[in-house]
Amino acid sequence: MNDTYRLVFRAEVLEGQHKAVVKKRLSQALKLSDAQAQQLFSGEAVVLKKATDAKTAARFQGLFKEAGAKLRVVPLGEVGNTGQPQ
């Protein structure tokens, strides 16, 4: 099976997590600059990967969960023209 997914982050943190701490953890894990981290937590939906396989999607989702953030893994069949889940 050759499923493809889009990875979308909307600056959502898991319950009990502090946004600033999660931002710092993700910045370190993803090796982001301050500007990139700011963009990631802008509140707008940020597409991290436009099309990726299930293994990579699971790896990123695990990394975000460990940092205290929620990453949306959207099957490409469910994504509209705007890149947002329908």
PDB file of N, CA and C in Angstrom:
ATOM      1  N   MET A   1       0.845  -1.181   0.000  1.00  0.00           N
ATOM      2  CA  MET A   1       0.000   0.000   0.000  1.00  0.00           C
ATOM      3  C   MET A   1       0.891   1.245   0.000  1.00  0.00           C
ATOM      4  N   ASN A   2       0.594   2.174  -0.887  1.00  0.00           N
ATOM      5  CA  ASN A   2       1.429   3.356  -1.049  1.00  0.00           C
ATOM      6  C   ASN A   2       0.647   4.606  -0.643  1.00  0.00           C
ATOM      7  N   ASP A   3       0.359   4.749   0.645  1.00  0.00           N
ATOM      8  CA  ASP A   3      -0.387   5.903   1.141  1.00  0.00           C
ATOM      9  C   ASP A   3       0.533   7.107   1.275  1.00  0.00           C
ATOM     10  N   THR A   4      -0.040   8.271   0.984  1.00  0.00           N
ATOM     11  CA  THR A   4       0.704   9.515   1.085  1.00  0.00           C
ATOM     12  C   THR A   4      -0.055  10.467   1.997  1.00  0.00           C
ATOM     13  N   TYR A   5       0.707  11.201   2.813  1.00  0.00           N
ATOM     14  CA  TYR A   5       0.114  12.067   3.822  1.00  0.00           C
ATOM     15  C   TYR A   5       0.698  13.462   3.767  1.00  0.00           C
ATOM     16  N   ARG A   6      -0.089  14.425   4.228  1.00  0.00           N
ATOM     17  CA  ARG A   6       0.354  15.800   4.403  1.00  0.00           C
ATOM     18  C   ARG A   6       0.453  16.037   5.909  1.00  0.00           C
ATOM     19  N   LEU A   7       1.525  16.680   6.340  1.00  0.00           N
ATOM     20  CA  LEU A   7       1.740  16.976   7.754  1.00  0.00           C
ATOM     21  C   LEU A   7       1.440  18.454   7.998  1.00  0.00           C
ATOM     22  N   VAL A   8       0.463  18.706   8.870  1.00  0.00           N
ATOM     23  CA  VAL A   8      -0.008  20.072   9.120  1.00  0.00           C
ATOM     24  C   VAL A   8       0.082  20.362  10.613  1.00  0.00           C
ATOM     25  N   PHE A   9       0.672  21.502  10.951  1.00  0.00           N
ATOM     26  CA  PHE A   9       0.774  21.928  12.347  1.00  0.00           C
ATOM     27  C   PHE A   9       0.052  23.252  12.513  1.00  0.00           C
ATOM     28  N   ARG A  10      -0.783  23.332  13.557  1.00  0.00           N
ATOM     29  CA  ARG A  10      -1.567  24.548  13.815  1.00  0.00           C
ATOM     30  C   ARG A  10      -1.255  25.144  15.179  1.00  0.00           C
ATOM     31  N   ALA A  11      -0.039  24.985  15.638  1.00  0.00           N
ATOM     32  CA  ALA A  11       0.406  25.546  16.927  1.00  0.00           C
ATOM     33  C   ALA A  11      -0.407  25.005  18.093  1.00  0.00           C
ATOM     34  N   GLU A  12      -0.886  23.771  17.965  1.00  0.00           N
ATOM     35  CA  GLU A  12      -1.661  23.154  19.039  1.00  0.00           C
ATOM     36  C   GLU A  12      -0.726  22.400  19.975  1.00  0.00           C
ATOM     37  N   VAL A  13      -0.862  22.672  21.263  1.00  0.00           N
ATOM     38  CA  VAL A  13      -0.072  21.950  22.252  1.00  0.00           C
ATOM     39  C   VAL A  13      -0.976  20.979  23.001  1.00  0.00           C
ATOM     40  N   LEU A  14      -0.390  19.897  23.474  1.00  0.00           N
ATOM     41  CA  LEU A  14      -1.143  18.892  24.206  1.00  0.00           C
ATOM     42  C   LEU A  14      -1.553  19.438  25.573  1.00  0.00           C
ATOM     43  N   GLU A  15      -2.619  18.888  26.110  1.00  0.00           N
ATOM     44  CA  GLU A  15      -3.135  19.323  27.406  1.00  0.00           C
ATOM     45  C   GLU A  15      -2.049  19.218  28.474  1.00  0.00           C
ATOM     46  N   GLY A  16      -1.935  20.266  29.273  1.00  0.00           N
ATOM     47  CA  GLY A  16      -0.958  20.291  30.354  1.00  0.00           C
ATOM     48  C   GLY A  16       0.415  20.792  29.932  1.00  0.00           C
ATOM     49  N   GLN A  17       0.563  21.145  28.656  1.00  0.00           N
ATOM     50  CA  GLN A  17       1.849  21.635  28.149  1.00  0.00           C
ATOM     51  C   GLN A  17       1.805  23.151  28.009  1.00  0.00           C
ATOM     52  N   HIS A  18       2.940  23.790  28.204  1.00  0.00           N
ATOM     53  CA  HIS A  18       3.050  25.239  28.045  1.00  0.00           C
ATOM     54  C   HIS A  18       3.601  25.530  26.654  1.00  0.00           C
ATOM     55  N   LYS A  19       2.943  26.430  25.950  1.00  0.00           N
ATOM     56  CA  LYS A  19       3.298  26.722  24.560  1.00  0.00           C
ATOM     57  C   LYS A  19       4.766  27.128  24.384  1.00  0.00           C
ATOM     58  N   ALA A  20       5.294  27.945  25.271  1.00  0.00           N
ATOM     59  CA  ALA A  20       6.686  28.406  25.153  1.00  0.00           C
ATOM     60  C   ALA A  20       7.668  27.243  25.296  1.00  0.00           C
ATOM     61  N   VAL A  21       7.366  26.326  26.197  1.00  0.00           N
ATOM     62  CA  VAL A  21       8.237  25.163  26.409  1.00  0.00           C
ATOM     63  C   VAL A  21       8.180  24.238  25.194  1.00  0.00           C
ATOM     64  N   VAL A  22       6.984  24.018  24.677  1.00  0.00           N
ATOM     65  CA  VAL A  22       6.814  23.174  23.496  1.00  0.00           C
ATOM     66  C   VAL A  22       7.532  23.789  22.299  1.00  0.00           C
ATOM     67  N   LYS A  23       7.414  25.094  22.156  1.00  0.00           N
ATOM     68  CA  LYS A  23       8.082  25.804  21.056  1.00  0.00           C
ATOM     69  C   LYS A  23       9.591  25.602  21.129  1.00  0.00           C
ATOM     70  N   LYS A  24      10.150  25.702  22.328  1.00  0.00           N
ATOM     71  CA  LYS A  24      11.589  25.520  22.507  1.00  0.00           C
ATOM     72  C   LYS A  24      11.999  24.085  22.170  1.00  0.00           C
ATOM     73  N   ARG A  25      11.210  23.111  22.642  1.00  0.00           N
ATOM     74  CA  ARG A  25      11.519  21.704  22.357  1.00  0.00           C
ATOM     75  C   ARG A  25      11.496  21.414  20.860  1.00  0.00           C
ATOM     76  N   LEU A  26      10.456  21.911  20.187  1.00  0.00           N
ATOM     77  CA  LEU A  26      10.362  21.685  18.745  1.00  0.00           C
ATOM     78  C   LEU A  26      11.475  22.402  17.989  1.00  0.00           C
ATOM     79  N   SER A  27      11.803  23.595  18.422  1.00  0.00           N
ATOM     80  CA  SER A  27      12.889  24.346  17.782  1.00  0.00           C
ATOM     81  C   SER A  27      14.193  23.563  17.844  1.00  0.00           C
ATOM     82  N   GLN A  28      14.465  22.972  19.000  1.00  0.00           N
ATOM     83  CA  GLN A  28      15.686  22.182  19.163  1.00  0.00           C
ATOM     84  C   GLN A  28      15.626  20.890  18.360  1.00  0.00           C
ATOM     85  N   ALA A  29      14.497  20.192  18.425  1.00  0.00           N
ATOM     86  CA  ALA A  29      14.360  18.902  17.736  1.00  0.00           C
ATOM     87  C   ALA A  29      14.433  19.050  16.219  1.00  0.00           C
ATOM     88  N   LEU A  30      13.849  20.141  15.699  1.00  0.00           N
ATOM     89  CA  LEU A  30      13.816  20.355  14.253  1.00  0.00           C
ATOM     90  C   LEU A  30      14.930  21.282  13.768  1.00  0.00           C
ATOM     91  N   LYS A  31      15.742  21.771  14.713  1.00  0.00           N
ATOM     92  CA  LYS A  31      16.849  22.684  14.403  1.00  0.00           C
ATOM     93  C   LYS A  31      16.359  23.914  13.639  1.00  0.00           C
ATOM     94  N   LEU A  32      15.375  24.580  14.242  1.00  0.00           N
ATOM     95  CA  LEU A  32      14.769  25.750  13.619  1.00  0.00           C
ATOM     96  C   LEU A  32      15.437  27.036  14.092  1.00  0.00           C
ATOM     97  N   SER A  33      15.467  28.018  13.223  1.00  0.00           N
ATOM     98  CA  SER A  33      15.906  29.357  13.620  1.00  0.00           C
ATOM     99  C   SER A  33      14.764  29.990  14.412  1.00  0.00           C
ATOM    100  N   ASP A  34      15.039  31.112  15.053  1.00  0.00           N
ATOM    101  CA  ASP A  34      13.993  31.818  15.801  1.00  0.00           C
ATOM    102  C   ASP A  34      12.842  32.216  14.876  1.00  0.00           C
ATOM    103  N   ALA A  35      13.172  32.677  13.678  1.00  0.00           N
ATOM    104  CA  ALA A  35      12.145  33.097  12.719  1.00  0.00           C
ATOM    105  C   ALA A  35      11.293  31.908  12.276  1.00  0.00           C
ATOM    106  N   GLN A  36      11.915  30.765  12.052  1.00  0.00           N
ATOM    107  CA  GLN A  36      11.174  29.574  11.652  1.00  0.00           C
ATOM    108  C   GLN A  36      10.256  29.100  12.777  1.00  0.00           C
ATOM    109  N   ALA A  37      10.752  29.137  14.007  1.00  0.00           N
ATOM    110  CA  ALA A  37       9.948  28.738  15.156  1.00  0.00           C
ATOM    111  C   ALA A  37       8.759  29.681  15.324  1.00  0.00           C
ATOM    112  N   GLN A  38       8.992  30.978  15.130  1.00  0.00           N
ATOM    113  CA  GLN A  38       7.921  31.962  15.229  1.00  0.00           C
ATOM    114  C   GLN A  38       6.853  31.691  14.181  1.00  0.00           C
ATOM    115  N   GLN A  39       7.269  31.372  12.959  1.00  0.00           N
ATOM    116  CA  GLN A  39       6.327  31.072  11.887  1.00  0.00           C
ATOM    117  C   GLN A  39       5.528  29.807  12.210  1.00  0.00           C
ATOM    118  N   LEU A  40       6.198  28.804  12.760  1.00  0.00           N
ATOM    119  CA  LEU A  40       5.549  27.547  13.115  1.00  0.00           C
ATOM    120  C   LEU A  40       4.446  27.764  14.144  1.00  0.00           C
ATOM    121  N   PHE A  41       4.658  28.715  15.054  1.00  0.00           N
ATOM    122  CA  PHE A  41       3.693  28.995  16.115  1.00  0.00           C
ATOM    123  C   PHE A  41       2.889  30.269  15.854  1.00  0.00           C
ATOM    124  N   SER A  42       2.733  30.629  14.606  1.00  0.00           N
ATOM    125  CA  SER A  42       1.992  31.840  14.248  1.00  0.00           C
ATOM    126  C   SER A  42       0.488  31.706  14.465  1.00  0.00           C
ATOM    127  N   GLY A  43       0.007  30.478  14.587  1.00  0.00           N
ATOM    128  CA  GLY A  43      -1.429  30.254  14.723  1.00  0.00           C
ATOM    129  C   GLY A  43      -2.077  29.853  13.407  1.00  0.00           C
ATOM    130  N   GLU A  44      -1.374  30.104  12.315  1.00  0.00           N
ATOM    131  CA  GLU A  44      -1.836  29.674  10.993  1.00  0.00           C
ATOM    132  C   GLU A  44      -1.435  28.224  10.779  1.00  0.00           C
ATOM    133  N   ALA A  45      -2.179  27.513   9.956  1.00  0.00           N
ATOM    134  CA  ALA A  45      -1.818  26.135   9.611  1.00  0.00           C
ATOM    135  C   ALA A  45      -0.529  26.161   8.781  1.00  0.00           C
ATOM    136  N   VAL A  46       0.455  25.385   9.208  1.00  0.00           N
ATOM    137  CA  VAL A  46       1.733  25.306   8.509  1.00  0.00           C
ATOM    138  C   VAL A  46       1.891  23.888   7.990  1.00  0.00           C
ATOM    139  N   VAL A  47       2.081  23.763   6.677  1.00  0.00           N
ATOM    140  CA  VAL A  47       2.299  22.453   6.076  1.00  0.00           C
ATOM    141  C   VAL A  47       3.789  22.148   6.168  1.00  0.00           C
ATOM    142  N   LEU A  48       4.126  21.118   6.936  1.00  0.00           N
ATOM    143  CA  LEU A  48       5.528  20.735   7.111  1.00  0.00           C
ATOM    144  C   LEU A  48       6.009  19.845   5.981  1.00  0.00           C
ATOM    145  N   LYS A  49       5.143  18.961   5.547  1.00  0.00           N
ATOM    146  CA  LYS A  49       5.438  18.065   4.426  1.00  0.00           C
ATOM    147  C   LYS A  49       4.193  18.008   3.567  1.00  0.00           C
ATOM    148  N   LYS A  50       4.342  18.276   2.268  1.00  0.00           N
ATOM    149  CA  LYS A  50       3.192  18.254   1.370  1.00  0.00           C
ATOM    150  C   LYS A  50       2.768  16.837   1.034  1.00  0.00           C
ATOM    151  N   ALA A  51       3.734  15.940   0.933  1.00  0.00           N
ATOM    152  CA  ALA A  51       3.437  14.545   0.592  1.00  0.00           C
ATOM    153  C   ALA A  51       4.549  13.669   1.150  1.00  0.00           C
ATOM    154  N   THR A  52       4.177  12.787   2.078  1.00  0.00           N
ATOM    155  CA  THR A  52       5.170  11.910   2.688  1.00  0.00           C
ATOM    156  C   THR A  52       4.555  10.539   2.944  1.00  0.00           C
ATOM    157  N   ASP A  53       5.407   9.570   3.170  1.00  0.00           N
ATOM    158  CA  ASP A  53       4.928   8.207   3.409  1.00  0.00           C
ATOM    159  C   ASP A  53       4.514   8.020   4.870  1.00  0.00           C
ATOM    160  N   ALA A  54       3.888   6.889   5.146  1.00  0.00           N
ATOM    161  CA  ALA A  54       3.358   6.613   6.486  1.00  0.00           C
ATOM    162  C   ALA A  54       4.467   6.542   7.535  1.00  0.00           C
ATOM    163  N   LYS A  55       5.606   5.980   7.176  1.00  0.00           N
ATOM    164  CA  LYS A  55       6.717   5.845   8.129  1.00  0.00           C
ATOM    165  C   LYS A  55       7.227   7.221   8.565  1.00  0.00           C
ATOM    166  N   THR A  56       7.431   8.104   7.611  1.00  0.00           N
ATOM    167  CA  THR A  56       7.904   9.452   7.922  1.00  0.00           C
ATOM    168  C   THR A  56       6.849  10.225   8.703  1.00  0.00           C
ATOM    169  N   ALA A  57       5.588  10.072   8.317  1.00  0.00           N
ATOM    170  CA  ALA A  57       4.491  10.747   9.022  1.00  0.00           C
ATOM    171  C   ALA A  57       4.446  10.303  10.480  1.00  0.00           C
ATOM    172  N   ALA A  58       4.598   9.015  10.720  1.00  0.00           N
ATOM    173  CA  ALA A  58       4.572   8.492  12.093  1.00  0.00           C
ATOM    174  C   ALA A  58       5.769   9.003  12.891  1.00  0.00           C
ATOM    175  N   ARG A  59       6.921   9.089  12.248  1.00  0.00           N
ATOM    176  CA  ARG A  59       8.127   9.586  12.931  1.00  0.00           C
ATOM    177  C   ARG A  59       7.938  11.045  13.358  1.00  0.00           C
ATOM    178  N   PHE A  60       7.431  11.876  12.459  1.00  0.00           N
ATOM    179  CA  PHE A  60       7.196  13.286  12.784  1.00  0.00           C
ATOM    180  C   PHE A  60       6.125  13.429  13.854  1.00  0.00           C
ATOM    181  N   GLN A  61       5.061  12.626  13.753  1.00  0.00           N
ATOM    182  CA  GLN A  61       3.991  12.707  14.736  1.00  0.00           C
ATOM    183  C   GLN A  61       4.513  12.334  16.127  1.00  0.00           C
ATOM    184  N   GLY A  62       5.379  11.327  16.195  1.00  0.00           N
ATOM    185  CA  GLY A  62       5.983  10.939  17.466  1.00  0.00           C
ATOM    186  C   GLY A  62       6.878  12.036  18.027  1.00  0.00           C
ATOM    187  N   LEU A  63       7.653  12.661  17.164  1.00  0.00           N
ATOM    188  CA  LEU A  63       8.541  13.750  17.586  1.00  0.00           C
ATOM    189  C   LEU A  63       7.725  14.906  18.157  1.00  0.00           C
ATOM    190  N   PHE A  64       6.645  15.270  17.489  1.00  0.00           N
ATOM    191  CA  PHE A  64       5.804  16.365  17.965  1.00  0.00           C
ATOM    192  C   PHE A  64       5.138  15.996  19.282  1.00  0.00           C
ATOM    193  N   LYS A  65       4.683  14.749  19.401  1.00  0.00           N
ATOM    194  CA  LYS A  65       4.034  14.314  20.636  1.00  0.00           C
ATOM    195  C   LYS A  65       5.020  14.370  21.798  1.00  0.00           C
ATOM    196  N   GLU A  66       6.247  13.918  21.591  1.00  0.00           N
ATOM    197  CA  GLU A  66       7.279  13.970  22.635  1.00  0.00           C
ATOM    198  C   GLU A  66       7.546  15.408  23.067  1.00  0.00           C
ATOM    199  N   ALA A  67       7.459  16.337  22.117  1.00  0.00           N
ATOM    200  CA  ALA A  67       7.691  17.751  22.432  1.00  0.00           C
ATOM    201  C   ALA A  67       6.481  18.385  23.099  1.00  0.00           C
ATOM    202  N   GLY A  68       5.331  17.701  23.049  1.00  0.00           N
ATOM    203  CA  GLY A  68       4.124  18.241  23.666  1.00  0.00           C
ATOM    204  C   GLY A  68       3.199  18.944  22.698  1.00  0.00           C
ATOM    205  N   ALA A  69       3.328  18.633  21.400  1.00  0.00           N
ATOM    206  CA  ALA A  69       2.518  19.301  20.382  1.00  0.00           C
ATOM    207  C   ALA A  69       1.704  18.288  19.587  1.00  0.00           C
ATOM    208  N   LYS A  70       0.645  18.793  18.968  1.00  0.00           N
ATOM    209  CA  LYS A  70      -0.225  17.950  18.150  1.00  0.00           C
ATOM    210  C   LYS A  70       0.036  18.238  16.680  1.00  0.00           C
ATOM    211  N   LEU A  71       0.471  17.219  15.957  1.00  0.00           N
ATOM    212  CA  LEU A  71       0.700  17.316  14.520  1.00  0.00           C
ATOM    213  C   LEU A  71      -0.416  16.566  13.815  1.00  0.00           C
ATOM    214  N   ARG A  72      -1.035  17.190  12.852  1.00  0.00           N
ATOM    215  CA  ARG A  72      -2.099  16.537  12.088  1.00  0.00           C
ATOM    216  C   ARG A  72      -1.484  15.812  10.887  1.00  0.00           C
ATOM    217  N   VAL A  73      -1.839  14.544  10.756  1.00  0.00           N
ATOM    218  CA  VAL A  73      -1.409  13.728   9.628  1.00  0.00           C
ATOM    219  C   VAL A  73      -2.653  13.490   8.782  1.00  0.00           C
ATOM    220  N   VAL A  74      -2.689  14.120   7.608  1.00  0.00           N
ATOM    221  CA  VAL A  74      -3.878  14.113   6.771  1.00  0.00           C
ATOM    222  C   VAL A  74      -3.628  13.284   5.512  1.00  0.00           C
ATOM    223  N   PRO A  75      -4.415  12.223   5.298  1.00  0.00           N
ATOM    224  CA  PRO A  75      -4.283  11.478   4.046  1.00  0.00           C
ATOM    225  C   PRO A  75      -4.553  12.424   2.877  1.00  0.00           C
ATOM    226  N   LEU A  76      -3.750  12.360   1.827  1.00  0.00           N
ATOM    227  CA  LEU A  76      -3.901  13.307   0.720  1.00  0.00           C
ATOM    228  C   LEU A  76      -5.268  13.245   0.064  1.00  0.00           C
ATOM    229  N   GLY A  77      -5.950  12.135   0.129  1.00  0.00           N
ATOM    230  CA  GLY A  77      -7.289  12.028  -0.419  1.00  0.00           C
ATOM    231  C   GLY A  77      -8.292  12.905   0.307  1.00  0.00           C
ATOM    232  N   GLU A  78      -7.966  13.369   1.520  1.00  0.00           N
ATOM    233  CA  GLU A  78      -8.870  14.197   2.316  1.00  0.00           C
ATOM    234  C   GLU A  78      -8.508  15.677   2.285  1.00  0.00           C
ATOM    235  N   VAL A  79      -7.542  16.059   1.471  1.00  0.00           N
ATOM    236  CA  VAL A  79      -7.086  17.444   1.429  1.00  0.00           C
ATOM    237  C   VAL A  79      -7.694  18.144   0.222  1.00  0.00           C
ATOM    238  N   GLY A  80      -8.291  19.313   0.465  1.00  0.00           N
ATOM    239  CA  GLY A  80      -8.867  20.093  -0.615  1.00  0.00           C
ATOM    240  C   GLY A  80      -7.805  20.926  -1.314  1.00  0.00           C
ATOM    241  N   ASN A  81      -8.223  21.784  -2.232  1.00  0.00           N
ATOM    242  CA  ASN A  81      -7.313  22.621  -3.004  1.00  0.00           C
ATOM    243  C   ASN A  81      -6.525  23.591  -2.147  1.00  0.00           C
ATOM    244  N   THR A  82      -7.033  23.940  -0.979  1.00  0.00           N
ATOM    245  CA  THR A  82      -6.349  24.901  -0.124  1.00  0.00           C
ATOM    246  C   THR A  82      -5.272  24.253   0.736  1.00  0.00           C
ATOM    247  N   GLY A  83      -5.202  22.917   0.708  1.00  0.00           N
ATOM    248  CA  GLY A  83      -4.221  22.230   1.529  1.00  0.00           C
ATOM    249  C   GLY A  83      -4.709  21.981   2.942  1.00  0.00           C
ATOM    250  N   GLN A  84      -5.975  22.329   3.192  1.00  0.00           N
ATOM    251  CA  GLN A  84      -6.545  22.141   4.515  1.00  0.00           C
ATOM    252  C   GLN A  84      -7.445  20.918   4.510  1.00  0.00           C
ATOM    253  N   PRO A  85      -7.510  20.201   5.620  1.00  0.00           N
ATOM    254  CA  PRO A  85      -8.430  19.070   5.696  1.00  0.00           C
ATOM    255  C   PRO A  85      -9.860  19.540   5.481  1.00  0.00           C
ATOM    256  N   GLN A  86     -10.645  18.736   4.820  1.00  0.00           N
ATOM    257  CA  GLN A  86     -12.033  19.108   4.544  1.00  0.00           C
ATOM    258  C   GLN A  86     -12.930  18.706   5.681  1.00  0.00           C
TER     259      GLN A  86
END
